[in-house]
CSV table of N, CA and C in Angstrom, one decimal:
chain,number,residue,atom,x,y,z
A,1,MET,N,62.7,-19.0,30.4
A,1,MET,CA,61.9,-19.7,29.2
A,1,MET,C,63.3,-20.5,27.8
A,2,THR,N,62.6,-21.5,27.8
A,2,THR,CA,63.5,-22.4,26.7
A,2,THR,C,63.4,-21.5,25.2
A,3,GLU,N,64.1,-22.1,24.3
A,3,GLU,CA,63.9,-21.7,22.9
A,3,GLU,C,62.7,-22.5,22.4
A,4,ASP,N,62.4,-23.8,22.5
A,4,ASP,CA,61.1,-23.7,22.3
A,4,ASP,C,60.2,-22.8,22.6
A,5,ASP,N,60.2,-22.8,23.8
A,5,ASP,CA,58.6,-21.9,24.5
A,5,ASP,C,58.8,-20.1,23.5
A,6,LYS,N,60.0,-20.0,22.9
A,6,LYS,CA,59.8,-18.8,22.1
A,6,LYS,C,59.7,-18.9,20.7
A,7,ILE,N,59.8,-19.8,20.1
A,7,ILE,CA,59.5,-19.8,19.1
A,7,ILE,C,57.9,-20.2,18.6
A,8,LEU,N,57.6,-20.7,19.8
A,8,LEU,CA,56.0,-20.9,19.9
A,8,LEU,C,55.3,-19.8,20.3
A,9,LEU,N,56.0,-19.2,21.2
A,9,LEU,CA,55.4,-17.5,21.5
A,9,LEU,C,55.7,-17.0,20.1
A,10,ASN,N,56.6,-17.0,19.5
A,10,ASN,CA,56.6,-15.8,17.8
A,10,ASN,C,55.8,-16.4,16.8
A,11,SER,N,55.9,-17.5,17.2
A,11,SER,CA,54.7,-18.5,15.8
A,11,SER,C,53.4,-18.3,16.4
A,12,PHE,N,52.7,-17.8,17.9
A,12,PHE,CA,51.7,-17.7,17.9
A,12,PHE,C,51.6,-16.2,18.2
A,13,GLU,N,52.5,-15.7,18.4
A,13,GLU,CA,52.1,-13.4,17.9
A,13,GLU,C,51.8,-13.4,16.3
A,14,GLY,N,52.7,-14.5,15.3
A,14,GLY,CA,53.0,-14.2,14.6
A,14,GLY,C,51.7,-14.5,13.6
A,15,LYS,N,51.0,-15.7,14.2
A,15,LYS,CA,49.1,-15.8,13.9
A,15,LYS,C,48.6,-15.0,14.3
A,16,LEU,N,48.4,-14.2,15.7
A,16,LEU,CA,47.6,-13.4,16.4
A,16,LEU,C,47.7,-12.3,15.5
A,17,ARG,N,48.6,-11.7,15.0
A,17,ARG,CA,48.7,-10.6,14.0
A,17,ARG,C,48.2,-10.7,12.8
A,18,HIS,N,48.5,-11.9,12.6
A,18,HIS,CA,47.6,-12.4,10.8
A,18,HIS,C,46.4,-12.3,11.0
A,19,ILE,N,45.5,-13.1,12.4
A,19,ILE,CA,43.9,-12.7,12.1
A,19,ILE,C,43.8,-11.3,12.8
A,20,LEU,N,44.2,-10.7,13.8
A,20,LEU,CA,43.8,-9.1,13.6
A,20,LEU,C,43.9,-8.1,12.5
A,21,PHE,N,45.1,-8.9,11.5
A,21,PHE,CA,44.6,-8.0,10.3
A,21,PHE,C,43.4,-8.7,9.5
A,22,LEU,N,43.4,-9.9,9.4
A,22,LEU,CA,42.8,-10.3,8.7
A,22,LEU,C,41.2,-9.5,8.8
A,23,TYR,N,41.1,-8.6,10.4
A,23,TYR,CA,39.4,-9.0,11.3
A,23,TYR,C,39.1,-7.7,10.9
A,24,ASP,N,41.0,-7.0,10.8
A,24,ASP,CA,40.6,-5.5,10.3
A,24,ASP,C,40.2,-5.7,8.8
A,25,GLU,N,40.5,-6.1,7.5
A,25,GLU,CA,40.0,-6.3,6.7
A,25,GLU,C,38.8,-6.9,6.1
A,26,LEU,N,38.1,-8.0,7.1
A,26,LEU,CA,37.0,-8.0,6.9
A,26,LEU,C,35.6,-6.8,7.8
A,27,LYS,N,36.3,-6.0,9.1
A,27,LYS,CA,35.8,-5.1,9.4
A,27,LYS,C,35.4,-3.9,8.1
A,28,LYS,N,36.6,-3.6,7.1
A,28,LYS,CA,36.3,-2.6,6.1
A,28,LYS,C,35.7,-2.7,5.2
A,29,GLU,N,35.8,-4.5,5.0
A,29,GLU,CA,34.9,-5.0,4.3
A,29,GLU,C,33.5,-4.7,4.1
A,30,ASN,N,33.2,-4.9,5.0
A,30,ASN,CA,32.1,-4.9,6.1
A,30,ASN,C,31.0,-3.6,5.9
A,31,ALA,N,32.2,-2.6,6.1
A,31,ALA,CA,31.7,-1.3,6.1
A,31,ALA,C,31.4,-1.0,4.4
A,32,GLU,N,31.9,-1.3,4.0
A,32,GLU,CA,31.6,-1.2,2.5
A,32,GLU,C,30.5,-1.8,2.1
A,33,LEU,N,30.2,-3.0,2.6
A,33,LEU,CA,29.2,-3.6,1.8
A,33,LEU,C,27.9,-3.2,2.2
A,34,LYS,N,28.3,-2.4,3.6
A,34,LYS,CA,26.7,-1.9,4.7
A,34,LYS,C,26.4,-0.5,3.6
A,35,GLU,N,27.7,0.3,3.6
A,35,GLU,CA,27.1,1.0,2.9
A,35,GLU,C,26.7,1.3,1.4
A,36,LEU,N,27.5,0.2,0.5
A,36,LEU,CA,26.3,-0.4,-0.6
A,36,LEU,C,25.0,-0.8,-0.5
A,37,LEU,N,25.0,-1.4,0.5
A,37,LEU,CA,23.6,-1.9,0.7
A,37,LEU,C,22.6,-0.6,1.1
A,38,SER,N,23.2,0.2,1.8
A,38,SER,CA,22.3,1.3,2.4
A,38,SER,C,22.4,1.9,1.0
A,39,GLN,N,23.2,2.4,-0.1
A,39,GLN,CA,23.0,3.2,-0.9
A,39,GLN,C,21.8,2.2,-1.9
A,40,ARG,N,21.8,1.5,-2.1
A,40,ARG,CA,20.8,0.2,-2.6
A,40,ARG,C,19.4,0.4,-2.8
A,41,GLU,N,19.4,0.4,-1.2
A,41,GLU,CA,18.0,0.5,-0.5
A,41,GLU,C,17.6,2.1,-0.9
A,42,ASN,N,18.6,2.7,-0.8
A,42,ASN,CA,17.7,4.0,-1.3
A,42,ASN,C,17.7,4.2,-2.6
A,43,ARG,N,17.9,3.5,-3.4
A,43,ARG,CA,17.7,3.7,-4.8
A,43,ARG,C,16.8,2.7,-5.3
A,44,ILE,N,16.2,1.7,-4.4
A,44,ILE,CA,15.1,0.8,-4.4
A,44,ILE,C,14.1,1.6,-4.3
A,45,GLN,N,14.3,2.2,-3.0
A,45,GLN,CA,13.2,3.5,-2.1
A,45,GLN,C,12.7,4.7,-4.0
A,46,GLY,N,13.5,5.1,-4.2
A,46,GLY,CA,13.4,5.9,-5.1
A,46,GLY,C,12.5,5.5,-6.4
A,47,LEU,N,13.4,4.5,-6.9
A,47,LEU,CA,12.6,3.9,-7.7
A,47,LEU,C,10.8,2.9,-7.8
A,48,GLU,N,10.6,2.8,-6.2
A,48,GLU,CA,9.4,2.4,-5.6
A,48,GLU,C,8.6,3.8,-5.8
A,49,ASP,N,9.2,4.5,-5.2
A,49,ASP,CA,8.1,6.2,-5.6
A,49,ASP,C,8.1,6.5,-6.9
A,50,SER,N,8.9,6.5,-7.8
A,50,SER,CA,9.0,6.7,-9.1
A,50,SER,C,7.5,5.6,-9.4
A,51,VAL,N,7.6,4.8,-9.0
A,51,VAL,CA,6.6,3.4,-10.2
A,51,VAL,C,5.3,3.8,-9.3
A,52,ASN,N,5.8,4.3,-7.8
A,52,ASN,CA,4.0,4.7,-7.6
A,52,ASN,C,3.5,6.1,-8.3
A,53,GLU,N,4.3,7.1,-8.5
A,53,GLU,CA,4.0,8.1,-9.3
A,53,GLU,C,3.5,8.0,-10.4
A,54,LEU,N,4.3,7.2,-11.2
A,54,LEU,CA,4.0,7.1,-12.8
A,54,LEU,C,2.8,6.4,-12.7
A,55,GLU,N,2.1,5.2,-11.4
A,55,GLU,CA,0.7,4.3,-11.7
A,55,GLU,C,0.1,5.9,-11.4
A,56,VAL,N,0.1,6.4,-10.3
A,56,VAL,CA,-0.7,7.4,-10.5
A,56,VAL,C,-1.1,8.3,-11.8
A,57,ARG,N,0.1,8.8,-12.2
A,57,ARG,CA,-0.3,9.3,-13.2
A,57,ARG,C,-0.5,8.6,-14.3
A,58,TYR,N,-0.1,7.4,-14.7
A,58,TYR,CA,-1.1,6.8,-15.9
A,58,TYR,C,-2.5,6.7,-15.2
A,59,ARG,N,-3.2,6.4,-14.1
A,59,ARG,CA,-4.8,6.2,-13.9
A,59,ARG,C,-5.2,7.8,-14.0
A,60,ASN,N,-4.6,8.7,-13.8
A,60,ASN,CA,-5.3,10.2,-14.1
A,60,ASN,C,-5.4,10.0,-15.5
A,61,LEU,N,-4.3,9.9,-16.2
A,61,LEU,CA,-4.3,9.7,-17.8
A,61,LEU,C,-5.7,9.3,-18.6
A,62,LYS,N,-5.7,7.9,-17.7
A,62,LYS,CA,-6.6,6.9,-18.4
A,62,LYS,C,-7.9,7.8,-17.7
A,63,MET,N,-8.0,8.1,-16.8
A,63,MET,CA,-9.4,8.8,-16.4
A,63,MET,C,-9.8,10.2,-17.4
A,64,ALA,N,-8.8,11.1,-17.8
A,64,ALA,CA,-8.8,12.3,-18.4
A,64,ALA,C,-9.1,11.5,-20.0
A,65,ARG,N,-8.7,10.5,-20.4
A,65,ARG,CA,-9.1,10.2,-22.1
A,65,ARG,C,-10.3,9.7,-21.7
A,66,MET,N,-10.9,9.1,-20.8
A,66,MET,CA,-12.4,8.4,-20.6
A,66,MET,C,-13.1,9.8,-21.0
A,67,ILE,N,-13.0,10.4,-19.8
A,67,ILE,CA,-13.9,12.1,-20.2
A,67,ILE,C,-13.6,12.7,-21.0
A,68,SER,N,-12.9,13.0,-22.0
A,68,SER,CA,-12.7,13.3,-23.4
A,68,SER,C,-13.2,12.8,-23.9
A,69,VAL,N,-13.3,11.2,-24.1
A,69,VAL,CA,-14.0,10.7,-25.1
A,69,VAL,C,-15.6,10.6,-25.6
A,70,ASN,N,-15.5,10.8,-23.6
A,70,ASN,CA,-17.3,11.1,-23.2
A,70,ASN,C,-17.4,12.7,-23.9
A,71,ASP,N,-17.0,13.6,-23.9
A,71,ASP,CA,-17.2,14.6,-24.0
A,71,ASP,C,-17.4,14.7,-25.7
A,72,SER,N,-16.7,14.1,-26.4
A,72,SER,CA,-16.6,14.3,-27.7
A,72,SER,C,-18.0,13.4,-28.2
A,73,GLU,N,-18.0,12.4,-27.6
A,73,GLU,CA,-19.7,11.4,-27.9
A,73,GLU,C,-20.6,12.0,-27.3
A,74,ILE,N,-20.6,13.1,-26.6
A,74,ILE,CA,-21.4,14.0,-26.1
A,74,ILE,C,-22.1,15.1,-26.9
A,75,ARG,N,-21.0,15.7,-27.4
A,75,ARG,CA,-21.1,16.7,-28.5
A,75,ARG,C,-21.6,16.0,-30.4
A,76,ASP,N,-21.4,15.0,-30.0
A,76,ASP,CA,-21.3,14.2,-31.9
A,76,ASP,C,-23.1,14.1,-31.0
A,77,THR,N,-23.4,13.6,-30.1
A,77,THR,CA,-24.8,12.9,-29.7
A,77,THR,C,-25.6,14.4,-29.9
A,78,LYS,N,-25.4,15.5,-29.7
A,78,LYS,CA,-26.1,16.3,-28.9
A,78,LYS,C,-26.4,16.9,-31.1
A,79,GLN,N,-25.4,17.4,-31.6
A,79,GLN,CA,-25.7,17.8,-32.6
A,79,GLN,C,-26.1,16.7,-33.9
A,80,ARG,N,-25.8,15.2,-33.5
A,80,ARG,CA,-27.1,14.7,-34.2
A,80,ARG,C,-28.3,15.1,-33.6
A,81,ILE,N,-28.6,15.1,-32.5
A,81,ILE,CA,-30.1,15.3,-31.9
A,81,ILE,C,-30.6,16.5,-32.7
A,82,ALA,N,-30.1,17.7,-32.5
A,82,ALA,CA,-30.2,18.8,-33.2
A,82,ALA,C,-30.5,18.9,-34.6
A,83,LYS,N,-29.5,18.1,-35.5
A,83,LYS,CA,-29.9,17.7,-36.8
A,83,LYS,C,-31.5,17.5,-36.6
A,84,LEU,N,-31.6,15.6,-36.2
A,84,LEU,CA,-32.8,15.5,-36.0
A,84,LEU,C,-34.0,16.1,-35.4
A,85,VAL,N,-33.8,16.9,-35.3
A,85,VAL,CA,-34.8,17.9,-34.3
A,85,VAL,C,-35.5,18.9,-35.5
A,86,ARG,N,-34.2,19.6,-36.4
A,86,ARG,CA,-34.5,20.2,-37.4
A,86,ARG,C,-35.0,19.3,-38.8
A,87,GLU,N,-34.9,18.5,-38.6
A,87,GLU,CA,-35.7,17.2,-39.8
A,87,GLU,C,-37.0,17.4,-39.0
A,88,VAL,N,-37.3,16.9,-38.0
A,88,VAL,CA,-38.3,16.6,-37.8
A,88,VAL,C,-39.8,18.3,-37.9
A,89,ASP,N,-38.8,19.2,-37.8
A,89,ASP,CA,-39.3,20.6,-37.3
A,89,ASP,C,-40.0,21.1,-38.9
A,90,LYS,N,-38.7,20.0,-40.1
A,90,LYS,CA,-39.1,20.3,-41.2
A,90,LYS,C,-40.9,19.8,-41.6
A,91,CYS,N,-40.3,18.4,-41.5
A,91,CYS,CA,-41.5,17.6,-41.5
A,91,CYS,C,-43.0,18.1,-41.1
A,92,ILE,N,-43.0,18.8,-39.9
A,92,ILE,CA,-44.1,19.2,-39.1
A,92,ILE,C,-44.5,20.2,-40.1
A,93,ALA,N,-43.4,21.5,-40.7
A,93,ALA,CA,-44.0,22.4,-41.4
A,93,ALA,C,-44.4,21.9,-42.8
A,94,LEU,N,-43.6,20.8,-43.0
A,94,LEU,CA,-44.6,19.8,-44.3
A,94,LEU,C,-45.9,19.6,-44.1
A,95,LEU,N,-46.0,19.1,-43.3
A,95,LEU,CA,-47.8,18.7,-43.2
A,95,LEU,C,-48.3,20.1,-42.6
A,96,ASN,N,-47.6,20.8,-42.2
A,96,ASN,CA,-49.0,22.1,-42.0
A,96,ASN,C,-49.2,22.6,-43.0
A,97,GLU,N,-48.6,22.7,-44.6
A,97,GLU,CA,-48.9,23.5,-45.0
A,97,GLU,C,-50.0,22.6,-46.0
């Protein structure tokens, strides 16, 4: 082997080692990015679950408020009707006298 061949071989080995080093670094970075992506996907899923739960609770609250408003309106209406019936009874009693 000539001196030029040895120089070329050493240069090739150096470049190959450098490429292998870069490859290992990229593998590590890729693994870290995959882990980060997995964590973010889990976080997104958790947030989507929270949003869905809050939407259900919001719908339930709206329904409860509608029912409570209707119950109070019903009570008020019953009281007004009872008052009107008493007034009509008084009027009938006065007419019978």
